[in-house]
Coordinates of C-alpha atoms in Angstrom, one line a residue:
M273 CA 28.2 -32.6 7.2
G274 CA 25.6 -30.7 9.0
V275 CA 24.1 -31.6 12.7
T276 CA 21.3 -33.0 10.8
G277 CA 23.8 -35.6 9.0
R278 CA 22.8 -33.8 5.9
P279 CA 25.5 -32.1 3.4
I280 CA 26.2 -28.6 4.3
G281 CA 25.2 -27.9 0.5
E282 CA 22.0 -29.7 0.9
I283 CA 21.1 -27.8 4.0
H284 CA 21.9 -24.8 2.2
A285 CA 20.0 -25.4 -1.2
S286 CA 16.8 -26.6 1.3
I287 CA 17.0 -22.9 2.7
I288 CA 17.5 -21.1 -0.5
R289 CA 14.2 -23.1 -1.9
R290 CA 12.3 -22.2 1.4
A291 CA 13.4 -18.3 1.0
Y292 CA 12.1 -18.2 -2.7
Y293 CA 9.0 -20.4 -1.4
V294 CA 8.3 -17.5 1.1
L295 CA 8.9 -14.6 -1.1
G296 CA 6.5 -16.2 -4.1
I297 CA 3.4 -17.1 -1.8
S298 CA 4.2 -13.6 0.2
I299 CA 3.8 -11.6 -3.3
F300 CA 1.0 -14.2 -4.5
G301 CA -1.1 -13.3 -1.3
L302 CA -0.4 -9.6 -1.4
S303 CA -2.0 -9.5 -5.2
L304 CA -4.8 -11.2 -3.3
I305 CA -5.3 -8.4 -0.7
L306 CA -4.2 -5.6 -3.2
L307 CA -6.7 -6.5 -5.6
N308 CA -9.6 -6.6 -2.9
W309 CA -8.4 -3.5 -1.0
L310 CA -8.0 -1.4 -4.2
S311 CA -9.9 -3.0 -7.1
A312 CA -13.0 -4.0 -5.0
S313 CA -13.1 -0.5 -3.5
A314 CA -12.9 1.4 -6.5
M315 CA -15.3 -1.1 -8.0
M316 CA -18.0 -1.7 -5.0
Y317 CA -20.9 -0.7 -6.9
E318 CA -20.4 -2.6 -9.7
L319 CA -20.1 -5.8 -7.3
M320 CA -23.1 -5.1 -5.1
N321 CA -26.4 -6.4 -6.5
I322 CA -28.1 -3.2 -6.7
R323 CA -29.3 -2.0 -9.9
R324 CA -26.9 0.6 -11.6
I325 CA -27.6 4.2 -10.4
V326 CA -26.6 7.6 -10.7
L327 CA -24.4 8.2 -7.6
G328 CA -22.4 11.5 -6.8
V329 CA -18.2 11.9 -6.6
A330 CA -18.5 11.2 -3.0
Y331 CA -20.0 8.0 -3.0
Y332 CA -17.3 6.6 -5.2
I333 CA -14.8 7.4 -2.8
V334 CA -16.4 6.2 0.4
P335 CA -15.4 2.9 0.0
M336 CA -11.8 3.3 -0.8
A337 CA -11.9 5.8 2.4
T338 CA -13.5 2.9 4.6
A339 CA -10.8 0.5 3.3
M340 CA -7.8 2.9 4.2
V341 CA -9.4 3.3 7.8
G342 CA -9.5 -0.5 8.4
F343 CA -5.8 -0.5 7.0
A344 CA -4.5 2.2 9.0
M345 CA -6.2 0.7 12.4
M346 CA -4.2 -2.7 12.1
Q347 CA -0.7 -2.1 11.2
I348 CA -0.2 -1.5 14.8
P349 CA -1.9 -4.0 16.2
A350 CA -0.4 -6.6 13.2
A351 CA 2.9 -5.4 15.0
F352 CA 2.2 -6.5 18.7
L353 CA 0.4 -9.7 17.2
L354 CA 3.8 -10.8 15.6
N355 CA 5.9 -10.2 18.7
R356 CA 3.5 -12.8 20.4
V357 CA 2.8 -15.3 17.7
G358 CA 5.0 -14.9 14.8
N359 CA 4.5 -13.6 11.3
R360 CA 2.6 -16.7 10.0
V361 CA -0.7 -15.7 12.3
P362 CA -1.6 -12.4 11.4
M363 CA -0.8 -13.6 7.5
F364 CA -3.3 -16.2 8.0
L365 CA -5.8 -13.8 9.4
G366 CA -5.3 -11.5 6.8
L367 CA -5.7 -13.7 4.1
L368 CA -8.9 -15.3 5.7
L369 CA -10.3 -11.9 6.5
N370 CA -9.7 -10.9 2.6
G371 CA -11.1 -13.9 1.4
L372 CA -14.6 -13.6 3.2
S373 CA -14.5 -9.8 2.3
L374 CA -14.4 -10.9 -1.5
M375 CA -16.4 -13.9 -0.9
F376 CA -19.7 -11.6 0.2
S377 CA -18.9 -8.4 -1.7
T378 CA -21.6 -8.9 -3.6
T379 CA -24.0 -8.0 -0.7
S380 CA -27.0 -5.5 -1.8
S381 CA -26.7 -3.9 1.4
Y382 CA -24.7 -0.5 1.2
H383 CA -23.9 -0.9 4.7
T384 CA -22.7 -4.3 4.5
A385 CA -20.5 -3.5 1.7
L386 CA -18.8 -1.0 3.4
F387 CA -18.4 -3.2 6.6
L388 CA -16.7 -5.7 3.6
R389 CA -14.4 -2.7 2.5
F390 CA -13.4 -2.3 6.3
L391 CA -12.0 -5.9 6.5
A392 CA -10.3 -5.5 3.3
G393 CA -8.7 -2.7 5.1
M394 CA -8.0 -4.8 8.2
S395 CA -6.7 -7.5 5.7
L396 CA -4.0 -5.3 3.9
G397 CA -3.1 -4.3 7.8
L398 CA -2.7 -7.7 9.2
Y399 CA -0.9 -8.8 6.1
L400 CA 2.2 -6.3 5.0
A401 CA 4.2 -5.8 7.8
P402 CA 4.5 -9.3 8.8
S403 CA 4.9 -11.1 5.2
L404 CA 7.8 -8.4 4.6
L405 CA 9.4 -9.0 8.0
L406 CA 8.9 -12.8 7.1
I407 CA 11.0 -12.4 3.8
L408 CA 13.3 -10.3 5.3
G409 CA 14.0 -13.0 7.9
W410 CA 14.2 -15.7 5.5
W411 CA 16.6 -13.6 2.7
S412 CA 18.6 -12.2 5.6
I413 CA 20.6 -15.8 5.7
R414 CA 21.9 -15.0 2.7
G415 CA 23.0 -11.2 3.1
L416 CA 20.7 -10.4 0.7
T417 CA 18.1 -8.4 3.0
R418 CA 18.1 -5.2 1.1
W419 CA 17.8 -7.0 -2.7
V420 CA 14.9 -9.0 -1.5
Q421 CA 13.5 -5.5 0.5
V422 CA 13.5 -3.7 -3.3
T423 CA 11.7 -6.9 -4.7
Y424 CA 9.0 -6.8 -2.4
L425 CA 8.5 -3.2 -2.5
S426 CA 8.7 -3.0 -6.0
S427 CA 6.1 -5.8 -6.3
I428 CA 3.6 -3.5 -4.0
T429 CA 4.0 -0.8 -6.4
T430 CA 3.5 -2.7 -9.4
L431 CA 0.8 -4.6 -7.9
L432 CA -0.7 -1.2 -7.4
A433 CA -0.9 -0.2 -10.5
I434 CA -2.0 -3.6 -12.3
S435 CA -4.8 -3.8 -9.4
T436 CA -6.3 -0.8 -11.1
L437 CA -5.9 -1.6 -14.7
T438 CA -7.5 -5.1 -14.0
A439 CA -10.6 -3.5 -11.7
T440 CA -13.0 -3.2 -14.5
Y441 CA -12.7 -7.0 -14.9
L442 CA -13.4 -7.8 -11.5
T443 CA -16.8 -9.1 -11.8
K444 CA -19.5 -10.8 -9.1
T445 CA -18.0 -14.4 -9.9
T446 CA -14.7 -13.5 -10.3
A447 CA -14.6 -12.1 -6.7
L448 CA -16.0 -15.0 -5.2
Y449 CA -13.4 -17.2 -6.8
L450 CA -10.6 -14.9 -5.5
G451 CA -12.2 -15.0 -2.4
V452 CA -12.0 -19.1 -2.2
V453 CA -8.2 -18.6 -3.2
S454 CA -7.3 -16.0 -0.5
I455 CA -8.9 -18.3 1.9
A456 CA -7.3 -21.4 0.5
L457 CA -4.3 -19.7 0.4
S458 CA -4.4 -18.7 4.4
A459 CA -4.7 -22.3 5.4
V460 CA -1.2 -22.9 3.1
V461 CA 0.5 -20.1 4.9
L462 CA -0.5 -21.4 8.3
L463 CA 0.5 -24.9 7.8
T464 CA 3.5 -25.0 5.5
V465 CA 5.4 -21.5 6.2
R466 CA 7.8 -21.2 8.9
D467 CA 8.7 -18.0 10.8
V468 CA 12.4 -17.3 10.9
V469 CA 12.9 -15.5 14.3
I470 CA 15.6 -12.4 13.6
I471 CA 13.6 -9.8 15.7
K472 CA 11.9 -11.1 18.8
S473 CA 10.5 -7.5 19.9
V474 CA 9.4 -5.0 17.8
P475 CA 10.3 -1.6 19.7
I476 CA 7.3 0.4 17.9
M477 CA 7.6 3.3 20.6
A478 CA 11.0 4.2 19.2
V479 CA 9.1 4.3 16.1
M480 CA 6.2 6.4 17.5
N481 CA 8.6 8.8 19.4
N482 CA 10.7 9.8 16.2
P483 CA 9.5 13.3 15.1
D484 CA 10.9 13.1 11.6
I485 CA 8.8 9.5 10.8
L486 CA 5.8 11.9 12.1
M487 CA 6.5 14.7 10.2
L488 CA 6.6 12.5 7.0
A489 CA 3.8 10.7 7.6
I490 CA 1.7 14.0 7.8
A491 CA 2.9 15.7 5.0
F492 CA 2.6 12.5 3.0
S493 CA -1.1 12.2 4.0
L494 CA -2.4 14.9 1.6
P495 CA -0.5 13.2 -1.7
W496 CA -1.6 9.9 -0.2
G497 CA -5.0 10.3 0.3
V498 CA -5.7 12.5 -2.8
Y499 CA -4.1 9.6 -4.9
L500 CA -6.2 7.0 -4.1
G501 CA -9.4 8.5 -3.8
L502 CA -8.4 10.0 -7.5
I503 CA -7.9 6.3 -8.7
S504 CA -11.7 5.7 -7.5
I505 CA -12.8 8.9 -9.2
T506 CA -10.9 8.1 -12.4
I507 CA -11.8 4.2 -12.7
N508 CA -15.8 5.5 -12.3
F509 CA -16.1 8.0 -14.6
N510 CA -13.0 8.1 -17.1
G511 CA -12.0 4.3 -17.8
N512 CA -8.8 2.2 -17.9
T513 CA -7.0 4.5 -20.3
A514 CA -7.3 7.5 -17.7
V515 CA -6.6 5.4 -14.8
M516 CA -3.3 4.0 -16.7
L517 CA -1.7 7.3 -17.0
L518 CA -2.2 7.7 -13.2
T519 CA -0.8 4.2 -11.9
A520 CA 1.5 3.2 -14.5
P521 CA 4.5 5.0 -13.3
L522 CA 4.8 3.1 -10.4
I523 CA 5.9 0.1 -12.3
L524 CA 8.9 2.4 -13.3
T525 CA 10.2 2.4 -9.2
P526 CA 12.5 -0.5 -9.7
L527 CA 14.4 1.3 -12.2
L528 CA 14.2 4.6 -10.3
Y529 CA 15.8 3.4 -7.2
R530 CA 18.7 2.1 -9.5
V531 CA 19.3 5.7 -10.0
R532 CA 19.0 7.2 -6.7
H533 CA 22.8 7.1 -5.6
S534 CA 23.2 9.4 -9.0
V535 CA 20.9 12.0 -7.7
R536 CA 22.6 15.1 -6.0
V537 CA 19.8 17.2 -4.9
E538 CA 18.8 16.6 -1.1
R539 CA 16.0 14.1 -0.9
R540 CA 13.7 16.8 1.6
K541 CA 14.3 19.1 -1.2
I542 CA 12.9 16.6 -3.4
L543 CA 9.9 15.9 -1.7
L544 CA 9.0 19.5 -1.1
L545 CA 9.5 20.5 -4.8
S546 CA 7.6 17.1 -6.0
T547 CA 4.9 17.9 -3.5
A548 CA 4.2 21.5 -4.5
A549 CA 4.3 20.2 -8.2
L550 CA 1.9 17.9 -7.6
G551 CA -0.5 20.2 -5.7
V552 CA 0.0 22.7 -8.9
S553 CA -1.0 19.7 -11.3
T554 CA -4.4 18.9 -9.3
A555 CA -5.5 22.6 -9.2
L556 CA -5.2 22.3 -13.1
A557 CA -7.3 18.8 -13.2
G558 CA -10.2 21.0 -13.8
V559 CA -9.2 23.3 -16.6
A560 CA -6.1 21.1 -18.5
P561 CA -6.4 18.2 -20.8
L562 CA -6.9 15.4 -18.2
G563 CA -5.0 12.5 -20.1
Y564 CA -1.8 15.4 -19.1
V565 CA -2.5 16.0 -16.0
L566 CA -3.3 12.5 -14.7
A567 CA 0.6 11.3 -16.5
V568 CA 2.0 14.2 -14.8
M569 CA 0.4 13.6 -11.1
G570 CA 1.6 9.9 -11.8
V571 CA 4.9 10.4 -12.4
L572 CA 5.2 12.8 -9.4
F573 CA 3.3 10.5 -6.7
T574 CA 5.8 8.2 -7.5
V575 CA 8.9 10.5 -6.6
I576 CA 7.2 11.5 -3.6
L577 CA 6.7 7.7 -2.7
L578 CA 10.0 6.7 -3.5
S579 CA 11.7 9.4 -2.0
I580 CA 9.9 8.9 1.3
L581 CA 10.9 5.1 1.5
Y582 CA 14.5 6.5 0.5
I583 CA 14.6 9.0 3.4
I584 CA 13.1 6.2 6.1
N585 CA 15.8 3.5 4.7
N586 CA 18.6 6.1 5.7
L587 CA 16.6 7.5 8.6
V588 CA 16.3 4.5 10.7
S589 CA 18.0 1.4 11.3
P590 CA 17.6 -2.0 9.7
I591 CA 15.8 -3.3 12.2
L592 CA 13.3 -0.5 12.3
I593 CA 12.6 0.3 8.5
V594 CA 9.3 -2.1 8.6
Q595 CA 7.8 -0.7 11.2
S596 CA 8.6 2.9 10.7
T597 CA 7.0 2.3 7.3
S598 CA 3.9 0.6 8.9
Y599 CA 3.5 3.5 11.4
L600 CA 4.0 6.2 8.5
L601 CA 1.1 4.4 6.8
T602 CA -0.8 4.0 9.8
I603 CA -0.8 8.0 10.1
S604 CA -1.0 9.1 6.1
S605 CA -3.9 6.6 5.8
T606 CA -5.9 7.7 8.6
I607 CA -5.4 11.5 7.6
G608 CA -5.4 10.4 4.2
S609 CA -8.7 8.9 4.0
I610 CA -10.3 12.2 5.7
I611 CA -8.8 14.2 2.7
S612 CA -10.0 11.7 0.2
I613 CA -13.7 12.3 1.3
L614 CA -13.2 16.5 1.7
M615 CA -11.5 16.1 -2.0
A616 CA -14.8 14.2 -2.7
Y617 CA -17.4 16.5 -1.8
A618 CA -15.3 19.9 -2.8
L619 CA -15.4 18.2 -6.8
Q620 CA -19.4 17.2 -6.1
Y621 CA -20.2 20.8 -4.6
F622 CA -17.2 23.3 -6.5
G623 CA -16.4 21.7 -9.5
A624 CA -12.9 23.2 -11.3
L625 CA -12.9 25.2 -8.0
G626 CA -12.9 22.2 -5.7
W627 CA -9.3 21.2 -7.9
V628 CA -8.2 24.3 -6.8
I629 CA -8.9 24.1 -3.2
I630 CA -7.2 20.5 -3.2
G631 CA -4.3 21.5 -5.1
A632 CA -3.5 24.4 -3.1
L633 CA -3.6 22.3 0.2
I634 CA -1.2 19.3 -1.0
T635 CA 1.1 22.3 -1.9
T636 CA 0.8 23.7 1.5
S637 CA 1.4 20.5 3.0
S638 CA 4.7 20.4 0.8
L639 CA 5.6 23.5 3.7
I640 CA 6.2 20.7 6.4
Y641 CA 9.2 19.1 4.6
K642 CA 10.6 22.7 5.6
V643 CA 10.8 21.8 9.4
L644 CA 12.4 18.3 8.9
K645 CA 15.9 18.3 10.7
I646 CA 17.1 15.7 7.9
A647 CA 19.5 16.1 5.1
L648 CA 19.4 13.0 2.9

């Protein structure tokens, strides 16, 4: 019998049910937030109560860049917040802000709409790291931390793909309903989810002082910014089929993760070659058949993202994996938002030459991996 008077088996079963509950509700909340952060940002002009007008390329990327800035700005504050009050509160605030952002996304004011995109980014920044730490806390009880970490990270990449595929179906009414669901879920999280304290303090300065993480973040900024900007362009100008070619490879992340140990090439070399190849593919986007280029870019970005996550997983101690990933996304989203805007103006004013310029920048960024001291 346990100390509560209940049989050990019943206590164990209760913990397992709670762990599955936390995993399910966290992924559900993440899906609502990613639909807002990615889909609504890409479709902002469809959701606003304005007449359909012809806009330049840059206008379609600005909402996504604004959402990236909001996300980047809240990553580190979210880490400090969860140190003080646990995981539930930042998750609750993230879902609450997400709901408000969705509910009022049909505004006719351009600046209000951009502010709501910023709120969408803040909601993801508040939610992402605390939700992953919460899940890891519950599942570490069974020694399945690595399995559930892969499950959650795979859900992120899968939801990224699903969000882009469903973006064109996001209507004003749907956004309103999703906003209400997000606010209701925030209350459920606050009232029914319990923290499992594994790490009382997040040593964020230890992460920030790691030069390899910083260099990885800077190098990843160009692929990250170009990829997200390209999603906005593709959805608005080329439709669902094109964006599916770009984002569908992300769904293969779990499969690629399973064969990671069979890859004998140094991960740094994989990053260098795949980032350089992504740059070449981007440069060809203005002259080569778009479908083939998007498919290749989607695969290359998936390899880059998986390699980055693999390196972080092996570069730092287990208690710093989530914080290191958050720090990497903070830096890469900050720089990436600038890259997205630069890409938009380059394409708008230089056409095919703009693709060459962006491709050259990506290829150049791959050289950063040469200065890393890692050999994984």
